[in-house]
GROMACS .gro file of C-alpha atoms in nm:
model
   96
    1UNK     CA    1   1.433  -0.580  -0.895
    2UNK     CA    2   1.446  -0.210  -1.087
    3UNK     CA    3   1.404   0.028  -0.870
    4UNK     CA    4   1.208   0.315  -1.088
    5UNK     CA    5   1.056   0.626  -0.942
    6UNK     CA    6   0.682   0.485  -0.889
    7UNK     CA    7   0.553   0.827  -0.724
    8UNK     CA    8   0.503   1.135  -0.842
    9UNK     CA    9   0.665   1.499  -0.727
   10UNK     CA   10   0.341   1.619  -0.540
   11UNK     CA   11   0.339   1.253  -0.366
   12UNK     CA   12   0.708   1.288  -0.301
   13UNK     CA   13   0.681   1.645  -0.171
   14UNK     CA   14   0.383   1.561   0.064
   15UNK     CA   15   0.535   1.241   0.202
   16UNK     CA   16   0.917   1.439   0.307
   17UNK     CA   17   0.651   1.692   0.451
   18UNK     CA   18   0.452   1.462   0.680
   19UNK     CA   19   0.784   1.245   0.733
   20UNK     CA   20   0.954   1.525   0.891
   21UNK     CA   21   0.647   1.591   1.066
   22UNK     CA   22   0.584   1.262   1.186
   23UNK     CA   23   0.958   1.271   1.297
   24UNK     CA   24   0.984   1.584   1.451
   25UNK     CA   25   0.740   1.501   1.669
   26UNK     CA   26   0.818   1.129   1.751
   27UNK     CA   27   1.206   1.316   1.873
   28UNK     CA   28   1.008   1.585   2.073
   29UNK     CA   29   0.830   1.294   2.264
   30UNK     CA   30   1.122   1.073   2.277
   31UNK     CA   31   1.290   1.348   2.476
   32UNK     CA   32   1.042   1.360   2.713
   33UNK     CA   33   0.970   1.004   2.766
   34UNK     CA   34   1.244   0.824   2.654
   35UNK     CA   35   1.186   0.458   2.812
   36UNK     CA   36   0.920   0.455   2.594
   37UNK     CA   37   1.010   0.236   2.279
   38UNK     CA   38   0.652   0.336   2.061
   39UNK     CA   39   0.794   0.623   1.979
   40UNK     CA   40   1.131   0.539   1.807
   41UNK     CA   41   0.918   0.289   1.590
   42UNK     CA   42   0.688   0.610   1.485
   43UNK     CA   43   1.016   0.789   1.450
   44UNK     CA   44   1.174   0.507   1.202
   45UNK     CA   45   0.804   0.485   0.993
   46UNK     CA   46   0.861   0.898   0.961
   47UNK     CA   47   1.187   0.864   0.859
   48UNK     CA   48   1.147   0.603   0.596
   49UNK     CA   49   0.870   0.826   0.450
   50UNK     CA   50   1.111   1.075   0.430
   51UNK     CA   51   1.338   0.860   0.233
   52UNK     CA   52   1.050   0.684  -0.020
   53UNK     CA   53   1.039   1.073  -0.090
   54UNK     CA   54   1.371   1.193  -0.144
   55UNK     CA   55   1.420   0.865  -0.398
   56UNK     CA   56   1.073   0.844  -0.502
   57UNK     CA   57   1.038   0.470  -0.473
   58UNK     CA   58   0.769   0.342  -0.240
   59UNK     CA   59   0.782  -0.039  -0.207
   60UNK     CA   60   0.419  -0.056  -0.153
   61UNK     CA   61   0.313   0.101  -0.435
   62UNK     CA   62   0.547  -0.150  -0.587
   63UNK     CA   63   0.404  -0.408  -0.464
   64UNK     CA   64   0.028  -0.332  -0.563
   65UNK     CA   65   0.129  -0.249  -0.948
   66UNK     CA   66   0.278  -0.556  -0.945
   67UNK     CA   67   0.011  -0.760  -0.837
   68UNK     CA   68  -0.200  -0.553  -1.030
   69UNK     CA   69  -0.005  -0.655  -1.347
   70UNK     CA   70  -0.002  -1.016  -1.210
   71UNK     CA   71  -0.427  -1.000  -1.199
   72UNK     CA   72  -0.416  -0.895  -1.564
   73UNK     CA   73  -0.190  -1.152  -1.666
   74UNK     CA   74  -0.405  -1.450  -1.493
   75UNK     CA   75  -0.628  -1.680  -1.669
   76UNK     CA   76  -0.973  -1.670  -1.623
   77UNK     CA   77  -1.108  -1.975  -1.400
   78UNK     CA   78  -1.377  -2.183  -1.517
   79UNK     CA   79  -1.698  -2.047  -1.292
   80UNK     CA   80  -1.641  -1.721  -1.167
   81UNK     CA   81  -1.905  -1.544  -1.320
   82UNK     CA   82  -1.765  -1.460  -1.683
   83UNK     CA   83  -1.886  -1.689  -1.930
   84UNK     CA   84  -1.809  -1.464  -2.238
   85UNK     CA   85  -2.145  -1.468  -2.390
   86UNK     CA   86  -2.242  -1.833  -2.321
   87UNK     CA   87  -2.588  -1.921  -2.145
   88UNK     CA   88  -2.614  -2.085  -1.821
   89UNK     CA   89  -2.847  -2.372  -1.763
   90UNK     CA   90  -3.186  -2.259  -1.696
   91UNK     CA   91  -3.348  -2.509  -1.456
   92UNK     CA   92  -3.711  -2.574  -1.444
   93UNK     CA   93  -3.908  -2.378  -1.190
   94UNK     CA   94  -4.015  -2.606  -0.914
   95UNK     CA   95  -4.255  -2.450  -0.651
   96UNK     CA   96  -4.269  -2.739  -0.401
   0.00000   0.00000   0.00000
């Protein structure tokens, strides 16, 4: 896989903001409580949003462009509602 920069600099700058946020705090609470295991996960998720914006890369966003690209790519199934200009069969109307 090529690993691109998929984010812009204003993404990238407000993700190492709310990661170190998000990280800060997590540390401050782990301090405090430290049995508690919830808050080294939310420390890990604010550290890897630090990282997606030092590098720029965010796998999700990877992900959805791909299977964005993957949608375009697809054929068309007979039936789901595009018929490219042909007429559907009009039934007759029966009231009983």
């Amino acid at each position: 896989m090529n690993v691109t920069k998929n984010i812009g600099i204003l993404n990238a700058l407000m993700r190492i903001t709310i990661g170190l946020t998000i990280l800060s705090w997590s540390t401050a609470k782990m301090v405090k409580f430290p049995w508690r295991d919830s808050y080294l996960f939310i420390a890990i998720c604010g550290a890897m949003k630090v990282a997606e914006g030092i590098v720029r890369f965010c796998p999700v966003t990877a992900l959805y462009e791909r299977y964005q690209e993957m949608e375009k790519e697809k054929p068309m199934a007979l039936g789901d509602g595009s018929n490219h200009g042909e007429v559907d069969e009009v039934l007759p109307y029966n009231p009983t």
